[in-house]
Coordinates of C-alpha atoms in Angstrom, one line a residue:
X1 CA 0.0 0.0 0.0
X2 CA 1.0 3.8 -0.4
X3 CA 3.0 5.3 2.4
X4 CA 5.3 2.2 2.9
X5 CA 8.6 2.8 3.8
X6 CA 11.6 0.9 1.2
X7 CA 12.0 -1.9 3.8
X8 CA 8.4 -2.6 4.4
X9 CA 8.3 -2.9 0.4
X10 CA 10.9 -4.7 -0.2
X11 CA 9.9 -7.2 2.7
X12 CA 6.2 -7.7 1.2
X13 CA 7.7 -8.0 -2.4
X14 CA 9.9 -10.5 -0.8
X15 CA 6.9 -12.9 0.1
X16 CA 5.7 -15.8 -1.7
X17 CA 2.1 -13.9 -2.3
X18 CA 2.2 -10.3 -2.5
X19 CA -1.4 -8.1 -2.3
X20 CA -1.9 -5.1 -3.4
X21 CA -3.0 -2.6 -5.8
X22 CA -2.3 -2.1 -9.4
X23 CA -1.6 1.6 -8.8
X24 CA 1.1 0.4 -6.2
X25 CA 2.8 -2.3 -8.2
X26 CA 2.6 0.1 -11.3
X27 CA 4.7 2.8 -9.7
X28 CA 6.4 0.8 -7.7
X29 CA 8.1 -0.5 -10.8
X30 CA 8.4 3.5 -12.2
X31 CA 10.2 4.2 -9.2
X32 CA 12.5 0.9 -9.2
X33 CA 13.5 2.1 -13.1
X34 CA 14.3 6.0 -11.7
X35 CA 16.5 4.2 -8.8
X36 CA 20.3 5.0 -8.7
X37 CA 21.8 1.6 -7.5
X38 CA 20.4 -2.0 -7.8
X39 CA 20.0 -1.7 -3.7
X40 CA 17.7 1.0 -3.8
X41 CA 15.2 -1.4 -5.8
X42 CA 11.8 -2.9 -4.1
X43 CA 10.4 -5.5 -6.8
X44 CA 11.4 -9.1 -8.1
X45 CA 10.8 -10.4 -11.1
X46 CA 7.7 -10.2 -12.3
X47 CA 6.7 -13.7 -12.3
X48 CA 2.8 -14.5 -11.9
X49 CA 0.0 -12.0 -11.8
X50 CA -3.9 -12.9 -10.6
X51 CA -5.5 -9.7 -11.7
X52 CA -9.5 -9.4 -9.5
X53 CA -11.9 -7.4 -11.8
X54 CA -9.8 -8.1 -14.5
X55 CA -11.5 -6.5 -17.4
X56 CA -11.7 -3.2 -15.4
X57 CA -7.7 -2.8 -15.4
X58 CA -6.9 -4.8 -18.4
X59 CA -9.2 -3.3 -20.6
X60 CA -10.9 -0.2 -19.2
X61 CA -7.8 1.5 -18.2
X62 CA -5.5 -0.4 -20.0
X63 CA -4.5 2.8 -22.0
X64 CA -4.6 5.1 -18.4
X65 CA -0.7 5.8 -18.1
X66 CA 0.9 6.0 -14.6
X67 CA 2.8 9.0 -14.6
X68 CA 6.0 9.6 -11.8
X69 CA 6.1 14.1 -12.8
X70 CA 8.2 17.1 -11.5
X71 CA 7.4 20.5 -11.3
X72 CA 7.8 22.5 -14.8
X73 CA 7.6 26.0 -15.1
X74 CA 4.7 28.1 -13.9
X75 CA 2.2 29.6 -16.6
X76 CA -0.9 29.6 -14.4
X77 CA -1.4 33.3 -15.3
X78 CA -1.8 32.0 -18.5
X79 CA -4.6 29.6 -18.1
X80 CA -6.4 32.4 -16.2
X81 CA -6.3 34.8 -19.4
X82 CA -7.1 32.3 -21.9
X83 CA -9.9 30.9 -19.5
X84 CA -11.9 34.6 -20.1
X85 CA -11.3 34.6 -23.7
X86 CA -13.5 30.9 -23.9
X87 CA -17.0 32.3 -23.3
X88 CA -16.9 34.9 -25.7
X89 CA -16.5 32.2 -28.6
X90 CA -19.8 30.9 -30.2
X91 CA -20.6 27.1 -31.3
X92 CA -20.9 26.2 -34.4
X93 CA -23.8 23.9 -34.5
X94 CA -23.8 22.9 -38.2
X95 CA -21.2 21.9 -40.4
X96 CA -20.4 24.8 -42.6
X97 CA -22.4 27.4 -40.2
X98 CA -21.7 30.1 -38.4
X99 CA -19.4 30.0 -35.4
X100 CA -15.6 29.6 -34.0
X101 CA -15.1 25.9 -33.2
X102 CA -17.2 22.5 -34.2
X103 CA -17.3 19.9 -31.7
X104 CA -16.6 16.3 -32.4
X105 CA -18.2 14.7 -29.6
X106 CA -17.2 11.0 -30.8
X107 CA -13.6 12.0 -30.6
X108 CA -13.8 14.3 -27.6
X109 CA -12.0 16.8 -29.8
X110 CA -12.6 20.7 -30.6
X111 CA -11.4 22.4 -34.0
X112 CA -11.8 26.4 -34.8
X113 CA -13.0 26.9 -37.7
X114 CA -11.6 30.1 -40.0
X115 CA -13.9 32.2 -38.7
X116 CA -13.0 31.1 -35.3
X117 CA -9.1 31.7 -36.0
X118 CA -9.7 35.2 -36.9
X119 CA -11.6 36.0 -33.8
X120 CA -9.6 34.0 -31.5
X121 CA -6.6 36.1 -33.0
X122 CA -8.5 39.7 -32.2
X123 CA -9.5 38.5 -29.1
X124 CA -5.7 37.5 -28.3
X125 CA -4.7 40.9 -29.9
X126 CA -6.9 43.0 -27.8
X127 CA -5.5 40.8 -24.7
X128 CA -2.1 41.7 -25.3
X129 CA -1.3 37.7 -25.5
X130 CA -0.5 37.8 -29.3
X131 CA 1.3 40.6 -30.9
X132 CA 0.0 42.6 -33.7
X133 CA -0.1 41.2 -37.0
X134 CA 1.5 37.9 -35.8
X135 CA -0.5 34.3 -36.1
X136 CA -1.9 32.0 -33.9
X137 CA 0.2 29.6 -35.6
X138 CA 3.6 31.0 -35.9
X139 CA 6.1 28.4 -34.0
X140 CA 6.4 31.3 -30.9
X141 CA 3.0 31.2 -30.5
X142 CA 2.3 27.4 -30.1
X143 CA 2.1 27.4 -26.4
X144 CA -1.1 29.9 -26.8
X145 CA -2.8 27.3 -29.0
X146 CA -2.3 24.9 -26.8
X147 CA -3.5 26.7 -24.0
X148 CA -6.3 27.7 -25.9
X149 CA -7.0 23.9 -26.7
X150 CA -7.2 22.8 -23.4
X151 CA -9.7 26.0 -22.4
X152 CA -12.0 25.1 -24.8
X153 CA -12.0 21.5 -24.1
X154 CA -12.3 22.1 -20.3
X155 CA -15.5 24.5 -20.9
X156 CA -17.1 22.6 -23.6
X157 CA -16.2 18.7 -23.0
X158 CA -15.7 18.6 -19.3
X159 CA -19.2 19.0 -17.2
X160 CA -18.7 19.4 -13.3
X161 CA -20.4 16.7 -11.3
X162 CA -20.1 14.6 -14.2
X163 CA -16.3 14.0 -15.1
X164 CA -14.6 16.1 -11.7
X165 CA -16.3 17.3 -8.6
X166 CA -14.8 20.6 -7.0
X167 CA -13.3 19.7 -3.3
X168 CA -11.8 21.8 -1.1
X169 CA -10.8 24.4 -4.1
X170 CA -9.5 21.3 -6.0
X171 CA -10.6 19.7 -8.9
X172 CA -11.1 15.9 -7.8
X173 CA -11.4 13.7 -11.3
X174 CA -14.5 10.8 -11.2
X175 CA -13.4 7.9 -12.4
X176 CA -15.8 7.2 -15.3
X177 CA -15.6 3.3 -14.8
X178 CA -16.4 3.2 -10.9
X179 CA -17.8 6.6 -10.5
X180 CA -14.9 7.1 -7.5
X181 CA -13.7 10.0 -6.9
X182 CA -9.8 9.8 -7.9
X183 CA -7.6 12.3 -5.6
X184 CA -4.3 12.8 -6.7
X185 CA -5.0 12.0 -9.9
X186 CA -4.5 14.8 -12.5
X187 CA -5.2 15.2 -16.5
X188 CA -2.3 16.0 -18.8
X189 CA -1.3 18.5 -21.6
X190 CA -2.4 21.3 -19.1
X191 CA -6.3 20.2 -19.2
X192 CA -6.3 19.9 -15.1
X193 CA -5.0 23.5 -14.7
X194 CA -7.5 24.7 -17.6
X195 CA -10.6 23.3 -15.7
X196 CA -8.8 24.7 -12.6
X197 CA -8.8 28.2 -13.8
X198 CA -12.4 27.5 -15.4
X199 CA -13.5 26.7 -11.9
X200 CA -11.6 29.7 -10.5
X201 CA -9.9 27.4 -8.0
X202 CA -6.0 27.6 -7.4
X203 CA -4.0 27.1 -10.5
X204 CA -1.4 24.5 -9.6
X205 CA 1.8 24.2 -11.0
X206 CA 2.2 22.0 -14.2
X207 CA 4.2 19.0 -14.0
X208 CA 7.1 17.1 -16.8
X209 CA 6.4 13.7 -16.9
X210 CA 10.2 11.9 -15.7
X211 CA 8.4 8.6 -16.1
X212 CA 5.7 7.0 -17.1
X213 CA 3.9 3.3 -18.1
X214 CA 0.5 2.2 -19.2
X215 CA -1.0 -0.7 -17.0
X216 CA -1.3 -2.5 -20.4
X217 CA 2.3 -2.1 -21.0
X218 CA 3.4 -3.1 -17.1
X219 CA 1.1 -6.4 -16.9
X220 CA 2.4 -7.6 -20.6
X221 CA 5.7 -7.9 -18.7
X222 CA 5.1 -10.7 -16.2
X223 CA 5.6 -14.2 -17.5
X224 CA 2.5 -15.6 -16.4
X225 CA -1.0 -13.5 -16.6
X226 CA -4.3 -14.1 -14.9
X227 CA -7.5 -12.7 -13.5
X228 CA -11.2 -13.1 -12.7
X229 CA -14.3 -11.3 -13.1
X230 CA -17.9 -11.5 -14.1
X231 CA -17.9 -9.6 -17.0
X232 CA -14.7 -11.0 -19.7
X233 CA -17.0 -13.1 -22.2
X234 CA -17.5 -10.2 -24.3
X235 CA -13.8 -9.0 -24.6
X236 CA -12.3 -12.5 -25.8
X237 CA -11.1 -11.4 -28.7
X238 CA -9.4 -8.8 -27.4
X239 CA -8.2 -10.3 -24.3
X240 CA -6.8 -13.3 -26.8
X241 CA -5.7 -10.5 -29.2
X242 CA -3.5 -8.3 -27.0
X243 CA -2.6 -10.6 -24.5
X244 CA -3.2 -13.4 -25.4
X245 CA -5.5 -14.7 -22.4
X246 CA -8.0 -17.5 -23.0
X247 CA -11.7 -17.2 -20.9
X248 CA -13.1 -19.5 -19.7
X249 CA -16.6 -19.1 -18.7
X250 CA -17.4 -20.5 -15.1
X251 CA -21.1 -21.5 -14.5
X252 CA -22.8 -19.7 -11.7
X253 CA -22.8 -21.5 -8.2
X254 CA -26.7 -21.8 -8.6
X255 CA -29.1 -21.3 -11.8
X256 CA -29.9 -17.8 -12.8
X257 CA -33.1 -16.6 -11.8
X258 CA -32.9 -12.4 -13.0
X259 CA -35.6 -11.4 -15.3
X260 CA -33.5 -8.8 -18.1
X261 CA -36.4 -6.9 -19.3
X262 CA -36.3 -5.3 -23.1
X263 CA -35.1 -2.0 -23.5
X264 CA -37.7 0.9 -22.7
X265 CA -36.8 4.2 -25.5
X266 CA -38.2 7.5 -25.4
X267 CA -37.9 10.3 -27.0
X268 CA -37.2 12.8 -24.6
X269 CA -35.2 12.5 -21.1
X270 CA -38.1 14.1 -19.7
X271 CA -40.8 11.1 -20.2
X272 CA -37.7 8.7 -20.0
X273 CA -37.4 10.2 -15.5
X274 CA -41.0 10.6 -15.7
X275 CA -41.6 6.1 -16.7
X276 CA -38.6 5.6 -14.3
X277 CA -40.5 7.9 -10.9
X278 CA -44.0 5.1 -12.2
X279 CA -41.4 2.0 -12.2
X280 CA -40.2 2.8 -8.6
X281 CA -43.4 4.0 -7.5
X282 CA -44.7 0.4 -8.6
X283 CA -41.9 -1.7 -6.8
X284 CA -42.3 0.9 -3.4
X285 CA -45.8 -0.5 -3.7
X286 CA -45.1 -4.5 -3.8
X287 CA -42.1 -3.4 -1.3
X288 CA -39.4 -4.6 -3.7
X289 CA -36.2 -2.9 -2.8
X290 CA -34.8 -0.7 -6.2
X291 CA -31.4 0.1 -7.2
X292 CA -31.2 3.2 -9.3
X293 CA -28.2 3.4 -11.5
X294 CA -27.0 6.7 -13.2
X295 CA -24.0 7.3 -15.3
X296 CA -22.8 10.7 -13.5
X297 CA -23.3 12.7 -10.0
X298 CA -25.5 15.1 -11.8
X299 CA -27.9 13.0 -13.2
X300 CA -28.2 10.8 -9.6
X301 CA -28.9 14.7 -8.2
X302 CA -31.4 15.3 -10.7
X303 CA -33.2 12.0 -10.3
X304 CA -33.0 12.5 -6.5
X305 CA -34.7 15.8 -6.8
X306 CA -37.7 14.4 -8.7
X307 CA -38.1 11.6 -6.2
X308 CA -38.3 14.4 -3.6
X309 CA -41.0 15.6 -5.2
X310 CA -42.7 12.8 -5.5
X311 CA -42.0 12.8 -1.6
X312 CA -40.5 9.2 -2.0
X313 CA -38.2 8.3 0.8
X314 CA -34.7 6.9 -1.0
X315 CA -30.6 7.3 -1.0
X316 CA -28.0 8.8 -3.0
X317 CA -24.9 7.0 -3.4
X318 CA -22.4 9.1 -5.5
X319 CA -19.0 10.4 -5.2
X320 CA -19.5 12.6 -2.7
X321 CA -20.9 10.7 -0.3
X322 CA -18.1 8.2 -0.2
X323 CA -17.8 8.2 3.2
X324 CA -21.3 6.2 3.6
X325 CA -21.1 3.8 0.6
X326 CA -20.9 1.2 3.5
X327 CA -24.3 2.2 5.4
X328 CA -26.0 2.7 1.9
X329 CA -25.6 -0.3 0.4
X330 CA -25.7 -2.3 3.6
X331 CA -29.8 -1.1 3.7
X332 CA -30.2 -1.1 0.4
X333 CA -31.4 -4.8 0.2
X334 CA -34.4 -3.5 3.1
X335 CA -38.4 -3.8 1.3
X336 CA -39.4 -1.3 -0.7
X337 CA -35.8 0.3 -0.2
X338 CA -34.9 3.0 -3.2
X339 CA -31.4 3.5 -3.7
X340 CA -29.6 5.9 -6.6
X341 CA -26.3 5.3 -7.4
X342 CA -23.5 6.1 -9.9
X343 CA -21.3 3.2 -11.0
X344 CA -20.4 3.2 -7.7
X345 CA -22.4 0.4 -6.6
X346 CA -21.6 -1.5 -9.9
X347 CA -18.7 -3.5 -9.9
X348 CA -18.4 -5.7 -6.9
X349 CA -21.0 -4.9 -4.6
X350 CA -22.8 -7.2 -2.8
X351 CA -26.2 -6.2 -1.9
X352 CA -28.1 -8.3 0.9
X353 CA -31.8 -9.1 0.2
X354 CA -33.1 -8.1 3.3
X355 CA -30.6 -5.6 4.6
X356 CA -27.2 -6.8 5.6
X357 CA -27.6 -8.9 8.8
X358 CA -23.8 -8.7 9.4
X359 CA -24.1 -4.8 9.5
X360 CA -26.7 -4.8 11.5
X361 CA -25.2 -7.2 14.4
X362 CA -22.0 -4.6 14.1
X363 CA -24.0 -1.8 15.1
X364 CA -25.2 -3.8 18.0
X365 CA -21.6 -4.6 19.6
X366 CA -20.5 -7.5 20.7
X367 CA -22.0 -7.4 24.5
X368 CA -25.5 -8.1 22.7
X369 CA -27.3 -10.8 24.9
X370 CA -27.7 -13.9 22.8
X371 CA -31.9 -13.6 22.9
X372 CA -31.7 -10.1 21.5
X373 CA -29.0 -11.3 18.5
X374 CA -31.7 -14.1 17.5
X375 CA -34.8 -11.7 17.7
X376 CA -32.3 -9.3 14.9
X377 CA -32.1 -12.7 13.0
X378 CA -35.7 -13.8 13.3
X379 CA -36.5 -10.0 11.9
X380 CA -34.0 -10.4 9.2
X381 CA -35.3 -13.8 7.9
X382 CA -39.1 -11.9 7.9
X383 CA -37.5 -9.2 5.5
X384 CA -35.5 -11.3 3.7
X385 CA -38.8 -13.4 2.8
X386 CA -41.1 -10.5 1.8
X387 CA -38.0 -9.2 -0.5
X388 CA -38.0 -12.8 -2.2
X389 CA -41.6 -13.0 -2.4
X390 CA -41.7 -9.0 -4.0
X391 CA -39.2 -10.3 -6.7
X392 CA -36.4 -9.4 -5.1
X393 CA -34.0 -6.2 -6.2
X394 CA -35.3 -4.7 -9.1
X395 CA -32.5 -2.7 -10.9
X396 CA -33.2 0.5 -13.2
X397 CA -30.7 2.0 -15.7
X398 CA -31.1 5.7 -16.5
X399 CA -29.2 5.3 -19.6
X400 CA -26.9 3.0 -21.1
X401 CA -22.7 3.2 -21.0
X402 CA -20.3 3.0 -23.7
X403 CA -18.9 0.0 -22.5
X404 CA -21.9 -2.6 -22.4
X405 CA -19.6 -4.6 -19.6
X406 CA -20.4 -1.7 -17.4
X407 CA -24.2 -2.0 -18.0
X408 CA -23.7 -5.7 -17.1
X409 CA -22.2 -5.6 -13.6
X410 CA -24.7 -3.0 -12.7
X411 CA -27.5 -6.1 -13.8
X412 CA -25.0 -8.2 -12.0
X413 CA -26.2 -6.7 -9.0
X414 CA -29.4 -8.5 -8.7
X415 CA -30.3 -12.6 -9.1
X416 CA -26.8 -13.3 -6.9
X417 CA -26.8 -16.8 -5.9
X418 CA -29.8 -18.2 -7.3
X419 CA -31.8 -15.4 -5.7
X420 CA -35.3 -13.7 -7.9
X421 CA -34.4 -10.0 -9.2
X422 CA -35.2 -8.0 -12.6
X423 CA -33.5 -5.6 -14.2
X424 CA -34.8 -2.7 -17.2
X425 CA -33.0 0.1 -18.8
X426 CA -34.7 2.9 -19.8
X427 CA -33.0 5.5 -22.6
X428 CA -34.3 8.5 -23.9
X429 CA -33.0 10.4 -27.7
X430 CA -31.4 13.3 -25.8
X431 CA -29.0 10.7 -24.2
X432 CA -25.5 11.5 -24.9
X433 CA -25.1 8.2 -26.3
X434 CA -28.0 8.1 -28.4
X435 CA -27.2 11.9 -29.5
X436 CA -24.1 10.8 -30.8
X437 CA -24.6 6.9 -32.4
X438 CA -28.6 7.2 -33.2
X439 CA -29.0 8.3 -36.4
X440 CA -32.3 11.1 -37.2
X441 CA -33.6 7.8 -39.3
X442 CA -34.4 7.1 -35.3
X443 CA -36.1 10.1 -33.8
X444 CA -38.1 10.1 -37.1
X445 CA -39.7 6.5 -36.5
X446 CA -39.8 7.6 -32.6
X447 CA -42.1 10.5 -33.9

């Protein structure tokens, strides 16, 4: 773990079976190549790796590169200038319209258009940034384009409570996978200090990258590869492709019993939240507990707001409140229990039809009297029946995620161990993913 001293390191690298991160091992192995003397190195051989949630790391943020970084010089005046210069630029909504920049939402990519480069230049001009009569694109002036790149990406691609959260005048990255909030972690090519001075939080320094390694590039190096998870059927090829990993697909301990409704579409987000308030309303009525799952903070806000006016009682698991995941999802299991959640309470958690009996004989300490601990299990076993006989967790999808393996472990959540459960995804025209891969064919039909 992080915040080990070298001995401590070297002694658990030392052991037969070594636990840990990949973060860890990744830098760990940065560091070991930046040492100065074969002595001041913590890692063996890297022999045999087991890899949990393998598709996560392997192939989700297989192409995230761990970055060891040094101070470089300071430009965060810079940022601050170009950051005023953004919202005076107009979008061009059409190809071949009016406007400075198109948006390529596919690529995540801005380009000014010629209209745009003359404005951007007067607006540079009048700044004193650019001197007269000089271009944006003479060779002194490419640090201002990039500058300006990474403004314009920051205001127009990056959404707060969506991609970062803004704590303790910091910009906190969320981890699009897990929804988890990712401290320390920062974006490159000056995009962190760009949403920084967008946010008008402290502009910290930017940092030279002295090393640096992809986690697909570190885990190709052991001789033996491995992992596990319940979502690696659909990436075969390219787990045989790239690494050349067989699966194997292990049957579950008992037979499946989750319902996986059909796909509900609408064509606006608005009667998409409106079916999804009727869906939970319907399972509060039967008491089947419902897991709610969103694809950003905002979205879980928004859905939490119209659930409050609906005046039904629920919980928001997102980023930001962390702190209780453990209380959340340990009641989430409880009859007619509504629960919102980012991808948070995807991958890997287990929730307890019923309420989790375990965190409920915690609370209780340990000098409970042994009548009163079986009167908690009696109780539990009474839930835990009327959640089986409601159909047990019922999950809803707000929209659907790039990666389908992400929609999966969200089902995964429900049906665990041959218990009932259903699951239904409801998407809307105006969702980002549908904006962008729907073609108008679509909307027409929809209409």
């Amino acid at each position: 773990v992080s915040g080990q001293s070298s001995e401590e390191k070297r002694a658990a690298y030392g052991a037969d079976i070594t636990y840990g991160t990949n973060n860890e091992f990744g830098f760990d192995y940065l560091r070991d190549n930046m040492a100065f003397s074969v002595t001041d190195r913590v890692q063996r051989g890297l022999n045999f790796a087991v890899i949990d949630e393998v598709d996560s790391i392997l192939i989700d943020e297989a192409r995230t590169p761990l970055i060891i970084s040094g101070p470089a010089e300071d430009s965060s005046s810079l940022y601050a200038n170009v950051n005023k210069l953004v919202p005076k630029l107009v979008r061009q909504l059409e190809e071949e319209g009016p406007g400075d920049y198109s948006v390529d939402e596919k690529a995540r990519q801005i380009h000014l258009t010629e209209e745009g480069h003359q404005h951007v230049e007067e607006l540079l001009e009048k700044a004193g940034l650019l001197g007269e009569g000089e271009s944006l694109y003479d060779a002194a002036n490419i640090n201002l384009m990039h500058h300006l790149n990474a403004a314009l990406r920051a205001h127009v691609l990056f959404r707060r409570d969506d991609h970062y959260i803004v704590q303790n005048n910091e910009i906190v990255i969320v981890d699009e996978f897990t929804g988890r909030t990712m401290p320390g972690r920062r974006w490159s090519d000056g995009l962190h200090q760009a949403v920084e001075a967008k946010e008008g939080v402290t502009i910290q320094h930017e940092n030279q990258t002295l090393a640096s390694i992809t986690f697909q590039n570190y885990f190709r190096l052991y001789t033996r590869l491995s992992g596990m998870t319940g979502t690696a059927d659909t990436e075969a090829y390219e787990f045989q492709q790239i690494y050349g990993l067989e699966v194997v697909v292990i049957p579950t301990n008992r037979p499946m019993q989750r319902a996986d409704k059909a796909d509900l579409i609408y064509l606006t987000a608005k009667e998409k939240f409106a079916a999804i308030i009727e869906d939970i309303k319907a399972c509060q009525q039967r008491q089947q507990p419902v897991l709610v799952g969103t694809t950003s903070i905002e979205i879980s806000e928004y859905l939490s707001g119209l659930l409050n006016k609906e005046q039904i009682k629920h919980e928001v698991l997102n980023a930001k409140q962390h702190a209780r995941e453990a209380e959340i999802v340990a009641q989430a299991g409880r009859p007619g229990a509504v629960t919102i959640a980012t991808n948070m309470a995807g991958r890997g958690t287990d929730i307890v039809l019923g309420g989790s009996l375990e965190a409920e004989l915690t609370h209780l300490g340990e000098e409970i009297d042994p009548a009163e601990k079986q009167q908690v299990r009696e109780r539990w076993q009474t839930r835990h029946e009327q959640v089986l006989a409601s159909g047990g967790l019922h999950i809803i999808g707000t929209e659907r995620h790039e990666s389908r393996r992400i929609d999966n472990q969200l089902r995964g959540r429900s049906g665990r161990q041959g218990d009932p459960g259903s699951s239904r995804f409801y998407l809307s025209l105006e969702d980002s993913l549908m904006r962008i891969f729907a073609s108008d064919r679509v909307a027409g039909l929809m209409q």
